[in-house]
Short mmCIF file of C-alpha atoms in Angstrom, two decimals:
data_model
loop_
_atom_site.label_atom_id
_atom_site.label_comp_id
_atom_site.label_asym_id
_atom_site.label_seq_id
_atom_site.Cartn_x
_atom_site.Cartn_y
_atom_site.Cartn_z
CA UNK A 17 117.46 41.54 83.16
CA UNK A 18 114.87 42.48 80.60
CA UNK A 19 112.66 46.03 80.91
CA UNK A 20 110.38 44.59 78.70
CA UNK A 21 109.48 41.78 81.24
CA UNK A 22 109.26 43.67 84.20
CA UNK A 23 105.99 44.11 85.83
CA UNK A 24 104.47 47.70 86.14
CA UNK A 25 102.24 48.24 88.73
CA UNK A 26 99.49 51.33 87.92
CA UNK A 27 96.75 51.98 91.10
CA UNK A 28 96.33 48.09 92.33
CA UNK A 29 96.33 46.87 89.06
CA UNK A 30 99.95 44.95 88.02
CA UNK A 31 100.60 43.93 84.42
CA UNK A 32 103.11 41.17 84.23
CA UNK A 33 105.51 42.86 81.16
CA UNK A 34 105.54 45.99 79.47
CA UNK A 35 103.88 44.38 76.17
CA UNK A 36 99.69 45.19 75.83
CA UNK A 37 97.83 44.62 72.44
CA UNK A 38 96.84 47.70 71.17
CA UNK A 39 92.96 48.03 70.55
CA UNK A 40 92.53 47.24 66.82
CA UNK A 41 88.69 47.42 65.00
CA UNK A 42 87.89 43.56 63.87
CA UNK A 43 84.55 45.09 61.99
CA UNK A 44 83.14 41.54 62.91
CA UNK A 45 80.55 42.97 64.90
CA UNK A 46 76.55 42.61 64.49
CA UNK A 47 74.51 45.25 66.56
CA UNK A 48 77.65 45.75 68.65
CA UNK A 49 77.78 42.00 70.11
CA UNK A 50 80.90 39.82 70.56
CA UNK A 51 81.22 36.67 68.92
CA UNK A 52 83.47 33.66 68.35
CA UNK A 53 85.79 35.50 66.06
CA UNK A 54 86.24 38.07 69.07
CA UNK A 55 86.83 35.41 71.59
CA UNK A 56 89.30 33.34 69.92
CA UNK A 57 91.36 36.86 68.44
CA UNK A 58 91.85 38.06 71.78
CA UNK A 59 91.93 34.68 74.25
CA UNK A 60 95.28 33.54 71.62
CA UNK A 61 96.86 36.86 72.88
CA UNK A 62 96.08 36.06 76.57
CA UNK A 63 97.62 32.75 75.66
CA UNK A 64 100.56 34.55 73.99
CA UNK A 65 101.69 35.93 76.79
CA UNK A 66 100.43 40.12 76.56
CA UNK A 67 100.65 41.97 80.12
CA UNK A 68 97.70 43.84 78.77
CA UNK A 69 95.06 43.81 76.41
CA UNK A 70 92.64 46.67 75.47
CA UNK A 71 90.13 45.27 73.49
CA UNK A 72 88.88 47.44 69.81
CA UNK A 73 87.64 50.85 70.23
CA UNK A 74 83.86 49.88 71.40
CA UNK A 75 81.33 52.33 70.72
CA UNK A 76 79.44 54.01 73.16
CA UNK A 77 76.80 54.69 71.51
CA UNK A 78 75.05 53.25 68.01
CA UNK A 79 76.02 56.65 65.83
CA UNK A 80 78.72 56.38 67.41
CA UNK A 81 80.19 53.27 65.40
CA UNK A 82 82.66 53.57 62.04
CA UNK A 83 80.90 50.22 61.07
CA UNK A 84 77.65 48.70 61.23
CA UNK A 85 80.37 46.07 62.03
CA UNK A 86 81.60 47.80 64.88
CA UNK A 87 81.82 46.34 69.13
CA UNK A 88 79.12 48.03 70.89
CA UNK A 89 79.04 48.90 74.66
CA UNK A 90 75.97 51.19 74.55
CA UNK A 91 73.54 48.68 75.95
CA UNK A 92 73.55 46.35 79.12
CA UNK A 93 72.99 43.41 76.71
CA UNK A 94 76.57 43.78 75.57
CA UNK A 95 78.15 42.66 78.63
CA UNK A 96 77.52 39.09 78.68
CA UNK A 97 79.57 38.93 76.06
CA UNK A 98 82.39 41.10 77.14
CA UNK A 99 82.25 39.41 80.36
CA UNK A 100 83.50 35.90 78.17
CA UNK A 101 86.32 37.68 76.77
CA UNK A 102 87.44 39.54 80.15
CA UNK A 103 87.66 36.75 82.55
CA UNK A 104 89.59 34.50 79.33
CA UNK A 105 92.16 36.57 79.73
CA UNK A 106 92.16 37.09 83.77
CA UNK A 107 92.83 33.33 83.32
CA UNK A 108 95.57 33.33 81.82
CA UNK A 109 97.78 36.35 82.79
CA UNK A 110 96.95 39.27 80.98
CA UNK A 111 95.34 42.34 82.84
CA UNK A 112 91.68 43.03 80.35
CA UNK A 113 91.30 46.56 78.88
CA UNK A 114 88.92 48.02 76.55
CA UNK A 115 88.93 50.94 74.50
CA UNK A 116 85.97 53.07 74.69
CA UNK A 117 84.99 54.91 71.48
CA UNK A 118 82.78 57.46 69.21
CA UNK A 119 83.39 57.89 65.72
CA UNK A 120 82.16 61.76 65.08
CA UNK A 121 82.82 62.44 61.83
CA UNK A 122 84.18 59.82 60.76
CA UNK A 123 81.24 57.33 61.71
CA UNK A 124 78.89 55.56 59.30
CA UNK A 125 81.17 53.29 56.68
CA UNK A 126 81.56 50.83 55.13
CA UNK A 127 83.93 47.63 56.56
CA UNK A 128 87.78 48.28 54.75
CA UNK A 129 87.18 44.84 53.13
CA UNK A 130 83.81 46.05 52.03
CA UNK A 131 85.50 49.52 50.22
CA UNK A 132 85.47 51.84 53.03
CA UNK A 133 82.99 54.45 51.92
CA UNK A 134 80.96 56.70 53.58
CA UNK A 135 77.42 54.63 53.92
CA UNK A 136 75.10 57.54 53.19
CA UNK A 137 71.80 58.45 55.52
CA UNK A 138 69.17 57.23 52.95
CA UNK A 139 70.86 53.86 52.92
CA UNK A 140 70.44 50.76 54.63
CA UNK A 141 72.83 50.75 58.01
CA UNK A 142 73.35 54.23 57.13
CA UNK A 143 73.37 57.32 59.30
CA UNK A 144 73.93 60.79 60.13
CA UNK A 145 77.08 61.55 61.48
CA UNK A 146 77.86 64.18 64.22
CA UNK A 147 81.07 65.98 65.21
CA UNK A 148 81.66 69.82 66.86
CA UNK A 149 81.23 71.73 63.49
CA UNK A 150 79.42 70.96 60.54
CA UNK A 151 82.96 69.98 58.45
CA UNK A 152 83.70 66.81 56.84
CA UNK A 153 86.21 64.88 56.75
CA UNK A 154 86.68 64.92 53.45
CA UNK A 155 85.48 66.60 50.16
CA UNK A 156 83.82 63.23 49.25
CA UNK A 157 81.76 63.20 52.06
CA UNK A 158 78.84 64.90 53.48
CA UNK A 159 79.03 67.45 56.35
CA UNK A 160 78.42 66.04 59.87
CA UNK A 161 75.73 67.53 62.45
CA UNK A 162 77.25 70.02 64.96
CA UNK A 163 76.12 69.29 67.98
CA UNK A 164 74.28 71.22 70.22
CA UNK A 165 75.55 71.32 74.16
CA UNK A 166 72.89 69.23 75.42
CA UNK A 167 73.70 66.52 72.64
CA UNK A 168 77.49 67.32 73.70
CA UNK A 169 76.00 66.32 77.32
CA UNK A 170 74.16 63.17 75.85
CA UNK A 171 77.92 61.99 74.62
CA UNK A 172 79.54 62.67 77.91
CA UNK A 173 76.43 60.51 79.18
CA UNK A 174 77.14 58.01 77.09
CA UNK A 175 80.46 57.77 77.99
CA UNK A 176 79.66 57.48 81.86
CA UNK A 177 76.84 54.78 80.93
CA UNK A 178 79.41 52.76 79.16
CA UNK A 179 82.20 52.67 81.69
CA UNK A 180 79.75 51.47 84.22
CA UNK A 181 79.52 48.51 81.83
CA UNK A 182 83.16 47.93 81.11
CA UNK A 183 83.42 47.48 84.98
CA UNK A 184 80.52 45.38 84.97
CA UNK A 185 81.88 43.34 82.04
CA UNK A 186 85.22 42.44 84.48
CA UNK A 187 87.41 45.43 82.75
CA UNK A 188 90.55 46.75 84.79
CA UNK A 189 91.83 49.16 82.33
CA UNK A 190 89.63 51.37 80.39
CA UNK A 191 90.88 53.67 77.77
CA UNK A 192 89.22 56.69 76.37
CA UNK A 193 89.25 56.74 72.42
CA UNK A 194 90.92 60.99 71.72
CA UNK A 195 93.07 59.96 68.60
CA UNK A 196 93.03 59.45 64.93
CA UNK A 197 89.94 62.49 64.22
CA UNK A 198 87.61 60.34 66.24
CA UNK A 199 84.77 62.51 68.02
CA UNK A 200 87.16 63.78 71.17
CA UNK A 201 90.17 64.47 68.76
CA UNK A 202 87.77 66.32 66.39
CA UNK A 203 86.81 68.80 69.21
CA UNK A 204 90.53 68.85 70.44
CA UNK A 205 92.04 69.98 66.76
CA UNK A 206 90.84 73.75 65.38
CA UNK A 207 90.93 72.14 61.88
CA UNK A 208 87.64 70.44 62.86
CA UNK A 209 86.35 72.72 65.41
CA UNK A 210 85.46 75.88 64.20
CA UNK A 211 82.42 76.54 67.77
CA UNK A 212 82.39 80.12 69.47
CA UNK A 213 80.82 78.24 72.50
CA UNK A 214 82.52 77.13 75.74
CA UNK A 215 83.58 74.09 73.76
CA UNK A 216 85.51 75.85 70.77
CA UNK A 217 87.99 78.44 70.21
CA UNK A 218 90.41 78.64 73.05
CA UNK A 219 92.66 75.60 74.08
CA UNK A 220 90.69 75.77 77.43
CA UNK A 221 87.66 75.11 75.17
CA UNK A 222 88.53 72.73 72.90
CA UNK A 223 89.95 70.40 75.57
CA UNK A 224 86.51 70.77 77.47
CA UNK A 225 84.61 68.22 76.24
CA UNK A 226 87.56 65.54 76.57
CA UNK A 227 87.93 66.51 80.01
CA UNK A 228 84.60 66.28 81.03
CA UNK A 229 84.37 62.58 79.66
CA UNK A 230 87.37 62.01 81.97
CA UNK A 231 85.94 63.26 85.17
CA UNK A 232 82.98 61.57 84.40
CA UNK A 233 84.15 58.01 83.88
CA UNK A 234 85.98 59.10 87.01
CA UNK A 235 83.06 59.18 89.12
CA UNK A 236 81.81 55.81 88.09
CA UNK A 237 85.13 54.06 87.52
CA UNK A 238 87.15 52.66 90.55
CA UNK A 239 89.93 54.26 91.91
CA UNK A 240 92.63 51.33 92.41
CA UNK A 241 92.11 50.51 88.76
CA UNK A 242 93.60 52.84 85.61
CA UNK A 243 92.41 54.92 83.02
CA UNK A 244 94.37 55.49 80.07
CA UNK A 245 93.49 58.58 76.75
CA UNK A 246 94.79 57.61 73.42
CA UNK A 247 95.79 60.88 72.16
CA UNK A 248 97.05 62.01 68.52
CA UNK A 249 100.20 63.84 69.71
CA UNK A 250 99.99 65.73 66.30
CA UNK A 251 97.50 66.15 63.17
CA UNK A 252 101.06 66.46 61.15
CA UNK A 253 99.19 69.60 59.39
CA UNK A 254 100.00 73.31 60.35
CA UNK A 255 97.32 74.86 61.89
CA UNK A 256 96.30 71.78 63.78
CA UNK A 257 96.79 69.86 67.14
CA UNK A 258 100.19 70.11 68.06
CA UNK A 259 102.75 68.06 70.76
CA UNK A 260 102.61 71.61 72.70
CA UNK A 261 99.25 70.73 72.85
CA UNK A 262 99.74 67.43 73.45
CA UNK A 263 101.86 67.84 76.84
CA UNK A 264 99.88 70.67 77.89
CA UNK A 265 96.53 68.46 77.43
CA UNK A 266 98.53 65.57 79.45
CA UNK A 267 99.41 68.02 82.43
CA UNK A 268 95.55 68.14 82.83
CA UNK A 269 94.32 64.52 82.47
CA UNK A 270 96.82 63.34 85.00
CA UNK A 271 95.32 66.03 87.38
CA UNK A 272 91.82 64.57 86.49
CA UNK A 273 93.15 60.79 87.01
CA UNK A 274 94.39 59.71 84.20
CA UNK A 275 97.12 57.45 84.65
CA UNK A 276 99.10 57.23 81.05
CA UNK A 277 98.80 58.72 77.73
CA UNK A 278 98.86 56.18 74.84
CA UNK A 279 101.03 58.43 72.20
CA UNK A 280 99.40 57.76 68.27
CA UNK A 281 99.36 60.56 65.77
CA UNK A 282 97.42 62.21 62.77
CA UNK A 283 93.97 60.56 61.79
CA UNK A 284 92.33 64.24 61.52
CA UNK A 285 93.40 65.27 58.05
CA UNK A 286 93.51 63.29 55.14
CA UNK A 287 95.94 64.84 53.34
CA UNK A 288 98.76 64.91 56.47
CA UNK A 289 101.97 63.90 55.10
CA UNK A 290 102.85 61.41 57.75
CA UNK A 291 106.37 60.14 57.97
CA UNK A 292 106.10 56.58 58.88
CA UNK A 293 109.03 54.42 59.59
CA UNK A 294 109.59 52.05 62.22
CA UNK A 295 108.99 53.70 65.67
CA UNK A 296 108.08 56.82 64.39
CA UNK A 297 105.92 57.91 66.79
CA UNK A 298 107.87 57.10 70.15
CA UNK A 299 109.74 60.39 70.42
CA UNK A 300 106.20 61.75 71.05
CA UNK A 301 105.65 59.59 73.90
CA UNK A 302 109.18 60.46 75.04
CA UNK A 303 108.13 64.02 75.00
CA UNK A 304 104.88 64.10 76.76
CA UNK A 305 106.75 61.17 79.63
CA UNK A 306 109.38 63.48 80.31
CA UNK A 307 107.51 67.36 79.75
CA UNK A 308 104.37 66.55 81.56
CA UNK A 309 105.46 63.80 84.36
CA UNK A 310 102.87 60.91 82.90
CA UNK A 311 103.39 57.65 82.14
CA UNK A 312 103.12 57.35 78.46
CA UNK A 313 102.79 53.96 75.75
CA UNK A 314 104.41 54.23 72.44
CA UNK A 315 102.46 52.72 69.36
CA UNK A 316 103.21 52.25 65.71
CA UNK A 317 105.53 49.90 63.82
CA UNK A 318 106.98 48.71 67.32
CA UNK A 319 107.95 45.09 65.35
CA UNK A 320 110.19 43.41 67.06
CA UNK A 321 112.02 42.81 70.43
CA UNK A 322 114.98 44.22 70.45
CA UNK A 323 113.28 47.66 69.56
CA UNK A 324 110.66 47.06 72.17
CA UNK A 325 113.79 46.34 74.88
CA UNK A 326 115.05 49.46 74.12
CA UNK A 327 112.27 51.59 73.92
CA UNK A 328 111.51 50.41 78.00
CA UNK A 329 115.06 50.73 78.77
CA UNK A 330 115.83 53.82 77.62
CA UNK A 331 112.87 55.28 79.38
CA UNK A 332 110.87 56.81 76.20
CA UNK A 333 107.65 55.17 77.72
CA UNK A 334 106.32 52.82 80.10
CA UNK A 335 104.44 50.56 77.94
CA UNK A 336 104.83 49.53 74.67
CA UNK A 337 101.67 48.96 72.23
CA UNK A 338 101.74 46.70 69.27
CA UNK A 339 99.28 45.96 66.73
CA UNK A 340 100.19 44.56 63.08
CA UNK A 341 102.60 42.51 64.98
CA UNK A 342 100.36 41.38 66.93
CA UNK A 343 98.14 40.37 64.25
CA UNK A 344 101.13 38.41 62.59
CA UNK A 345 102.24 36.73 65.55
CA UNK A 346 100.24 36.38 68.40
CA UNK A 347 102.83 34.54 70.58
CA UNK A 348 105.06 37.83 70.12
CA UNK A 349 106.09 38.13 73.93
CA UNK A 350 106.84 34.78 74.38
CA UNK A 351 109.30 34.56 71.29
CA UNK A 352 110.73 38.63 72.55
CA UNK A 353 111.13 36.26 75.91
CA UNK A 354 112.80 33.90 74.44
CA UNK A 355 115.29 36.71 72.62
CA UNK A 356 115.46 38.87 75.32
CA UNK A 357 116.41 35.67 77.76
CA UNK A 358 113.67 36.57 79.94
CA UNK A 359 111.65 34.05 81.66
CA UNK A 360 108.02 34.01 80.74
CA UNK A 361 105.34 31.38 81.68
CA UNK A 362 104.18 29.29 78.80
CA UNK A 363 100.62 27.83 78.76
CA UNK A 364 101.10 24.21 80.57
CA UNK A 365 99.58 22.77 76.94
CA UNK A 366 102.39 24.43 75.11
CA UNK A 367 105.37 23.89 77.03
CA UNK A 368 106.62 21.19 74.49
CA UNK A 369 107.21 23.84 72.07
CA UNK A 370 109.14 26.60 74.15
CA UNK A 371 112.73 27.06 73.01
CA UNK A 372 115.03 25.32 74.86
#
């Protein structure tokens, strides 16, 4: 019998295979509402079969976008919209989860298809950017605002504002955004925070703020459904976050009720010499599964069943995330079905296509 197609049951919440869509930016966004592109992108992976999808990292909070283009979830008007997408996929089979997001640094650009550059303040659907220290990202870029404790608190608030509407909006799974030198990760690494305050310095410090976002979503999210942190197991740079850090970090998010860590890497440092291959970072979810006793996803250039299979079966995490595949093919668990010789359900007005 497959692993890949067995259920897995976190709280009171039961996903019906190990396969969830990892949350991937659309930029197709204006002021932070959904729209048909949104609806159609993620009701064909309901359709396709995905225990889980987390919908795009959503920002909390308007600076808190990469894009103008960016999902929004900073304002109650957003969850009509939300709401659409959520109960789409409740229909048919997959468990609705939604990434919740702020950019830090690395907020304020352009769209990839529109060049990517920072968008500076003086411009149109520009703004000023905030992180823990006054560092940039890069050398072509200004330096972000360092924010002061009570902004830190505002974020945190922000946060706890826009979980309340993720549950409102018919979420079960909410994931907090800590990866890829977003705002959390940029506090977490000592390459981009450089404070002397209670939320800089020491490891105790610099995992502060994440932590405090946790127990707050805590308070307002329910307790039979999950919470999952995207984490960069590594910023691939010396001097930076490490997997140490990573399992150490897990250790205490499970104690604050987290329920699994999705494993990514690097995003923090443009210069990180990152060696990508298929599956490359699964032995980091592996590590943090097995050191610190969580249930962990692996993510990145997961591509095709058999890999997925033995990723599950093999026990180097509980869930596996795919995106680019995804993107390519969003019927991608029922054709691993179909290779794996599992039995999935096929939409009643596709069944005259499923392999026979």
């Amino acid at each position: 019998m497959s692993a890949l197609f067995q259920p897995l049951t976190i709280r009171e919440v039961t996903l019906k295979n190990r396969i969830a869509m990892s949350p991937m930016c659309m930029y197709s966004s204006e002021d932070g509402f959904v729209n048909d592109w949104h609806f159609v992108h993620y009701g064909s992976r309901a359709v396709g079969g995905a225990g889980l999808i987390l919908v795009e990292a959503t920002a909390v909070a308007p600076e808190g976008r990469i894009t103008p283009d960016d999902l929004g979830i900073w304002k109650d008007e957003h969850i009509e919209g939300l709401r659409k997408i959520s109960g789409f996929m409740k229909q048919h089979g997959a468990v609705p989860g939604i990434q919740l997001a702020h950019a830090g640094r690395k907020a304020s650009h352009q769209s990839p298809w529109k060049g990517g550059a920072a968008i500076p303040v003086a411009e149109q659907n520009g703004w000023e950017t905030v992180a823990p220290s006054a560092i940039p990202f890069s050398e072509q870029e200004p330096a972000p605002h360092a924010l002061t404790v009570t902004e830190i608190q505002q974020v945190i608030t922000s946060f706890k504002a826009a979980a309340s509407r993720a549950l409102e909006a018919g979420f079960q799974v909410l994931e907090i955004h800590g990866a890829h030198g977003y705002l959390l990760h940029e506090f977490l690494s000592p390459l981009s925070n450089t404070r002397t305050d209670d939320y800089g310095g020491s490891f105790e410090n610099r995992i502060r703020l994440i932590t405090e976002v946790t127990l707050a979503i805590r308070c307002v999210w329910p307790e039979e459904f999950p919470l999952f942190v995207r984490l960069s197991a590594t910023d691939w740079t010396e001097g930076g976050w490490t997997a140490e850090d990573s399992v150490r970090l897990a250790k205490v998010l499970q104690e604050n009720g987290v329920d699994l860590i999705d494993c990514s890497t690097g995003g923090n440092v443009p210069a990180a010499k990152i060696p990508v291959e298929p599956g490359y970072q699964v032995p980091f979810a592996e590590r943090i599964k097995k050191e610190a006793g969580v249930r962990t996803g692996a993510v990145g250039l997961i591509t095709d069943a058999k890999q997925a299979e033995r990723i599950i079966a093999d026990g180097k995490a509980d869930l596996v995330l795919l995106a680019r595949e995804f993107l390519r093919d969003p019927y991608f668990p029922l054709h691993a079905a179909h290779e794996l010789q599992a039995s999935p359900q096929w939409p009643l007005q596709y069944e005259r296509a499923k392999p026979r």
